[in-house]
Amino acid sequence: GGRYGISRPVNIMVMGVDLNLEEPEEGEVFDPFKSRSDTMLLVRLNPGTDRVSILTIPRDTQVEIPDVGVTKINSANWWGGPELVTEVVSNNLNNVQIDRYVRVSTGAFRELVDVVDGVEVYVPFAMQYEDQTQKLKIDLQPGLQNLDGDEAEGFVRFRNNELGDIGRAQRQQILLKALQKKMANPVMLTRLPQILSVLQKYIDSNLSVGETLALLQFGLQVGSDHLQMVLLPGRFSGPEEYEESFWLLDLAGMDRVLQTYFEVSPPIGYEIATRDPSQYYDIKIVVQNATDDPEGDFKMVEYLQEQGFHNLHYADEDWPRTINPTQVIPQWGDLDSAEYLRSLLIESELLANSTGDLGSDLTIRVGEDWLQKHASTQPD
């Protein structure tokens, strides 16, 4: 084995489920994890590149489930457990190999956050929501907050805006990153026994204890910039297309994501053409101001136009706080164009996640550093 007890890349299907408390049918084995999987992540741990890649599969993704028909992917776990989930995911994602599965009940996440004394998260807007039936009360103020388990769960589950499920998927990425950062702190090693006992209580998996430890150790030592997250490219279906709302796959986007993050080639005849930089100028860029200067986004758009970009748009609203390094966010996993753009923007960083504008290929959040450097290099 390699230095972490992992000698080759491992792909793991991680599912978050609400525990099923219904009585089993006559003669049926009771499976407390038999329910819809609200969270579906395909995780690749690659010791060769020292990276962890996480693909978020929206729960409303439209797929064909054998013997069931065309439906939402989150029902696969209910119909046939982890075996069916891995089959359906692999069939739809270019036959990606899935080595292991983990099913986690929702309580694990809450307790884990409490065991590590909360996670630090930036809450972009006030989140207030109350649902008596689910005993769910969310009351979060905007700003940098240290969230406890209940609040962290509320932060993810909040869906009272038009982004619905995809907004949740984005906030899940933010939380996972915050949790990884917190657990990676050497002080937390002393809590490993508590962390493992929480996991054992809430987890159903075909990983051995040894594998679990090796993967945890690997996942926690990976640098924050080597933890890459991406949403499965697609779009919401329109009301005139289907009776219910689906997430419809964008096949070309999916091919690129699987090749970039999972080293899986597209089907024969669908090879991904290498691009020369001239093709980067067509990508759709949404620019969002995160500086004290009300014209920060305008200055960025002007600069990008000078560089030859022409598919430029302003975000609906400014980012609610100022940031220092400008952020380049490849919304649908296009790391090549993101890297190219990052190289054109002094003092900028690439966020390998999907927390930008859904309508963009790349979101650029303009920070103070770029603005100051840019202003000082502009002729008067």
Coordinates of N, CA and C in Angstrom, one line a residue, residues 32-136:
P32 N -33.1 -0.4 7.7 CA -33.4 0.9 8.1 C -32.9 2.0 7.1
F33 N -32.0 1.6 6.2 CA -31.5 2.5 5.2 C -32.3 2.5 3.9
K34 N -33.5 1.8 4.0 CA -34.3 1.8 2.7 C -35.2 3.0 2.6
S35 N -34.7 4.0 2.0 CA -35.4 5.2 1.7 C -34.8 6.0 0.5
R36 N -35.4 7.1 0.1 CA -34.8 7.9 -0.9 C -33.5 8.5 -0.5
S37 N -32.5 8.6 -1.3 CA -31.3 9.2 -1.0 C -31.2 10.7 -1.4
D38 N -31.4 11.5 -0.4 CA -31.4 13.0 -0.7 C -30.1 13.6 -1.1
T39 N -29.0 12.9 -0.7 CA -27.7 13.4 -1.0 C -27.0 12.2 -1.8
M40 N -26.4 12.5 -2.9 CA -25.7 11.5 -3.7 C -24.4 12.1 -4.1
L41 N -23.3 11.5 -3.6 CA -22.0 12.0 -4.0 C -21.1 10.9 -4.5
L42 N -20.5 11.1 -5.6 CA -19.5 10.1 -6.1 C -18.1 10.7 -5.7
V43 N -17.4 10.0 -4.9 CA -16.1 10.5 -4.3 C -15.0 9.7 -4.9
R44 N -14.0 10.4 -5.4 CA -12.8 9.7 -5.9 C -11.6 10.1 -5.0
L45 N -10.9 9.2 -4.4 CA -9.7 9.5 -3.6 C -8.6 8.9 -4.4
N46 N -7.7 9.8 -4.9 CA -6.6 9.4 -5.8 C -5.2 9.7 -5.1
P47 N -4.6 8.6 -4.6 CA -3.3 8.8 -4.0 C -2.2 9.3 -5.0
G48 N -2.4 8.9 -6.3 CA -1.4 9.3 -7.3 C -1.3 10.8 -7.5
T49 N -2.4 11.5 -7.4 CA -2.4 12.9 -7.6 C -2.6 13.7 -6.3
D50 N -2.8 12.9 -5.2 CA -3.1 13.5 -3.9 C -4.3 14.4 -4.0
R51 N -5.4 13.9 -4.7 CA -6.6 14.7 -4.8 C -7.8 13.9 -4.3
V52 N -8.8 14.7 -3.9 CA -10.1 14.1 -3.6 C -11.1 14.8 -4.5
S53 N -11.8 14.1 -5.4 CA -12.8 14.8 -6.2 C -14.2 14.3 -5.8
I54 N -15.1 15.2 -5.7 CA -16.5 14.9 -5.3 C -17.5 15.4 -6.3
L55 N -18.2 14.5 -6.9 CA -19.3 14.8 -7.9 C -20.6 14.8 -7.2
T56 N -21.3 15.9 -7.1 CA -22.7 15.9 -6.6 C -23.7 15.6 -7.6
I57 N -24.4 14.5 -7.4 CA -25.5 14.1 -8.3 C -26.8 14.6 -7.8
P58 N -27.4 15.6 -8.4 CA -28.7 16.1 -7.9 C -29.7 15.0 -7.7
R59 N -30.5 15.0 -6.7 CA -31.4 13.9 -6.4 C -32.5 13.8 -7.4
D60 N -32.8 14.9 -8.1 CA -33.9 14.9 -9.1 C -33.4 14.5 -10.5
T61 N -32.1 14.1 -10.6 CA -31.6 13.7 -11.9 C -32.5 12.6 -12.6
Q62 N -32.8 12.9 -13.8 CA -33.7 11.9 -14.5 C -32.9 10.8 -15.1
V63 N -33.3 9.6 -14.7 CA -32.6 8.4 -15.2 C -33.6 7.3 -15.5
E64 N -33.1 6.3 -16.2 CA -34.0 5.1 -16.4 C -33.5 4.0 -15.3
I65 N -34.4 3.5 -14.5 CA -34.0 2.5 -13.5 C -34.6 1.2 -14.0
P66 N -33.7 0.2 -14.2 CA -34.2 -1.1 -14.7 C -35.4 -1.6 -14.0
D67 N -36.4 -2.1 -14.7 CA -37.7 -2.6 -14.2 C -38.5 -1.6 -13.5
V68 N -38.1 -0.3 -13.4 CA -38.9 0.7 -12.7 C -39.4 1.7 -13.8
G69 N -38.4 2.1 -14.6 CA -38.8 3.1 -15.7 C -38.0 4.4 -15.5
V70 N -38.5 5.4 -16.2 CA -37.9 6.8 -16.1 C -38.3 7.5 -14.8
T71 N -37.4 7.8 -14.0 CA -37.7 8.4 -12.7 C -36.5 9.2 -12.1
K72 N -36.7 9.7 -10.9 CA -35.6 10.4 -10.3 C -34.6 9.5 -9.7
I73 N -33.3 9.8 -9.8 CA -32.2 8.9 -9.3 C -32.3 8.6 -7.8
N74 N -32.9 9.5 -7.0 CA -32.9 9.3 -5.6 C -33.8 8.1 -5.2
S75 N -34.6 7.6 -6.1 CA -35.5 6.5 -5.7 C -34.7 5.2 -5.8
A76 N -33.6 5.1 -6.5 CA -32.9 3.9 -6.8 C -32.6 3.1 -5.5
N77 N -32.2 3.9 -4.4 CA -31.9 3.2 -3.1 C -33.1 2.6 -2.5
W78 N -34.3 3.2 -2.7 CA -35.5 2.6 -2.2 C -35.9 1.4 -2.9
W79 N -35.7 1.4 -4.3 CA -36.1 0.2 -5.1 C -35.1 -1.0 -4.9
G80 N -33.8 -0.7 -4.8 CA -32.9 -1.8 -4.8 C -31.6 -1.6 -4.0
G81 N -31.6 -0.7 -3.1 CA -30.4 -0.5 -2.2 C -29.2 -0.1 -3.0
P82 N -28.0 -0.2 -2.3 CA -26.8 0.2 -2.9 C -26.4 -0.5 -4.2
E83 N -26.8 -1.7 -4.3 CA -26.4 -2.4 -5.5 C -27.0 -1.8 -6.7
L84 N -28.3 -1.5 -6.6 CA -29.0 -0.8 -7.7 C -28.5 0.6 -7.9
V85 N -28.2 1.3 -6.8 CA -27.7 2.7 -7.0 C -26.4 2.7 -7.8
T86 N -25.5 1.8 -7.4 CA -24.2 1.8 -8.1 C -24.4 1.4 -9.6
E87 N -25.3 0.5 -9.9 CA -25.6 0.0 -11.2 C -26.2 1.2 -12.0
V88 N -27.1 1.9 -11.5 CA -27.8 3.0 -12.2 C -26.8 4.2 -12.4
V89 N -26.0 4.5 -11.4 CA -25.1 5.6 -11.5 C -24.0 5.3 -12.6
S90 N -23.5 4.1 -12.5 CA -22.5 3.7 -13.4 C -23.0 3.7 -14.9
N91 N -24.2 3.1 -15.0 CA -24.8 3.1 -16.4 C -25.0 4.4 -17.0
N92 N -25.3 5.4 -16.1 CA -25.6 6.8 -16.6 C -24.4 7.6 -16.7
L93 N -23.3 7.3 -16.0 CA -22.1 8.1 -16.0 C -21.0 7.3 -16.7
N94 N -21.2 7.0 -18.0 CA -20.1 6.4 -18.8 C -19.4 5.2 -18.2
N95 N -20.2 4.4 -17.5 CA -19.7 3.2 -16.9 C -18.5 3.4 -15.9
V96 N -18.6 4.5 -15.2 CA -17.6 4.8 -14.2 C -17.6 3.6 -13.2
Q97 N -16.4 3.2 -12.8 CA -16.3 2.1 -11.8 C -16.5 2.6 -10.4
I98 N -17.4 1.8 -9.7 CA -17.6 2.2 -8.3 C -17.2 1.1 -7.4
D99 N -16.2 1.4 -6.5 CA -15.6 0.3 -5.7 C -16.3 0.0 -4.5
R100 N -16.8 1.0 -3.8 CA -17.5 0.8 -2.5 C -18.7 1.7 -2.4
Y101 N -19.5 1.4 -1.4 CA -20.6 2.4 -1.1 C -20.7 2.7 0.4
V102 N -21.2 3.9 0.7 CA -21.4 4.2 2.1 C -22.8 4.9 2.1
R103 N -23.7 4.4 3.0 CA -25.0 5.0 3.2 C -24.9 5.6 4.6
V104 N -25.2 6.9 4.7 CA -25.1 7.6 6.0 C -26.5 8.2 6.3
S105 N -26.9 8.0 7.5 CA -28.2 8.6 7.9 C -28.0 10.0 8.3
T106 N -29.0 10.9 8.1 CA -28.9 12.3 8.3 C -28.3 12.7 9.6
G107 N -28.6 12.0 10.7 CA -28.1 12.3 12.0 C -26.6 12.4 12.1
A108 N -25.9 11.6 11.3 CA -24.5 11.5 11.4 C -23.8 12.9 11.3
F109 N -24.3 13.6 10.3 CA -23.7 14.8 9.9 C -23.9 15.8 11.0
R110 N -25.1 15.9 11.6 CA -25.3 16.7 12.8 C -24.4 16.5 13.9
E111 N -24.3 15.2 14.3 CA -23.4 14.8 15.4 C -22.0 15.1 15.2
L112 N -21.6 14.8 13.9 CA -20.2 15.0 13.5 C -19.8 16.5 13.7
V113 N -20.6 17.4 13.3 CA -20.3 18.8 13.4 C -20.2 19.2 14.9
D114 N -21.1 18.6 15.7 CA -21.0 18.9 17.1 C -19.7 18.3 17.8
V115 N -19.3 17.1 17.4 CA -18.1 16.5 17.9 C -16.9 17.3 17.6
V116 N -16.8 18.0 16.5 CA -15.7 18.9 16.2 C -15.9 20.3 16.6
D117 N -16.9 20.6 17.5 CA -17.2 21.9 18.0 C -17.7 22.9 16.9
G118 N -18.4 22.4 15.9 CA -19.0 23.3 14.9 C -18.0 23.6 13.7
V119 N -18.6 24.1 12.7 CA -17.8 24.5 11.5 C -18.1 25.9 11.1
E120 N -17.0 26.6 10.6 CA -17.1 28.0 10.2 C -17.6 28.1 8.8
V121 N -18.7 28.8 8.6 CA -19.3 28.9 7.3 C -19.7 30.4 7.1
Y122 N -19.6 30.8 5.8 CA -20.1 32.1 5.5 C -21.6 32.0 5.0
V123 N -22.5 32.6 5.8 CA -23.9 32.5 5.4 C -24.3 33.7 4.6
P124 N -24.6 33.5 3.3 CA -24.7 34.7 2.4 C -26.0 35.5 2.6
F125 N -27.0 35.0 3.1 CA -28.3 35.8 3.3 C -29.0 35.2 4.5
A126 N -29.9 36.0 5.1 CA -30.6 35.5 6.3 C -31.5 34.3 5.9
M127 N -31.5 33.2 6.7 CA -32.3 32.0 6.3 C -33.2 31.8 7.5
Q128 N -34.5 32.1 7.2 CA -35.5 31.8 8.2 C -36.6 30.9 7.6
Y129 N -36.9 29.8 8.3 CA -37.9 28.9 7.8 C -38.3 28.0 9.0
E130 N -39.6 27.7 9.0 CA -40.1 26.9 10.0 C -41.1 25.9 9.4
D131 N -40.9 24.6 9.7 CA -41.8 23.6 9.2 C -42.2 22.7 10.4
Q132 N -43.5 22.9 10.8 CA -43.9 22.1 12.0 C -43.9 20.6 11.8
T133 N -44.3 20.2 10.6 CA -44.4 18.7 10.3 C -43.1 18.1 10.4
Q134 N -42.0 18.7 10.0 CA -40.7 18.1 10.0 C -39.9 18.5 11.3
K135 N -40.6 19.3 12.2 CA -39.9 19.8 13.4 C -38.6 20.5 12.9
L136 N -38.7 21.3 11.9 CA -37.5 22.0 11.3 C -37.6 23.5 11.6

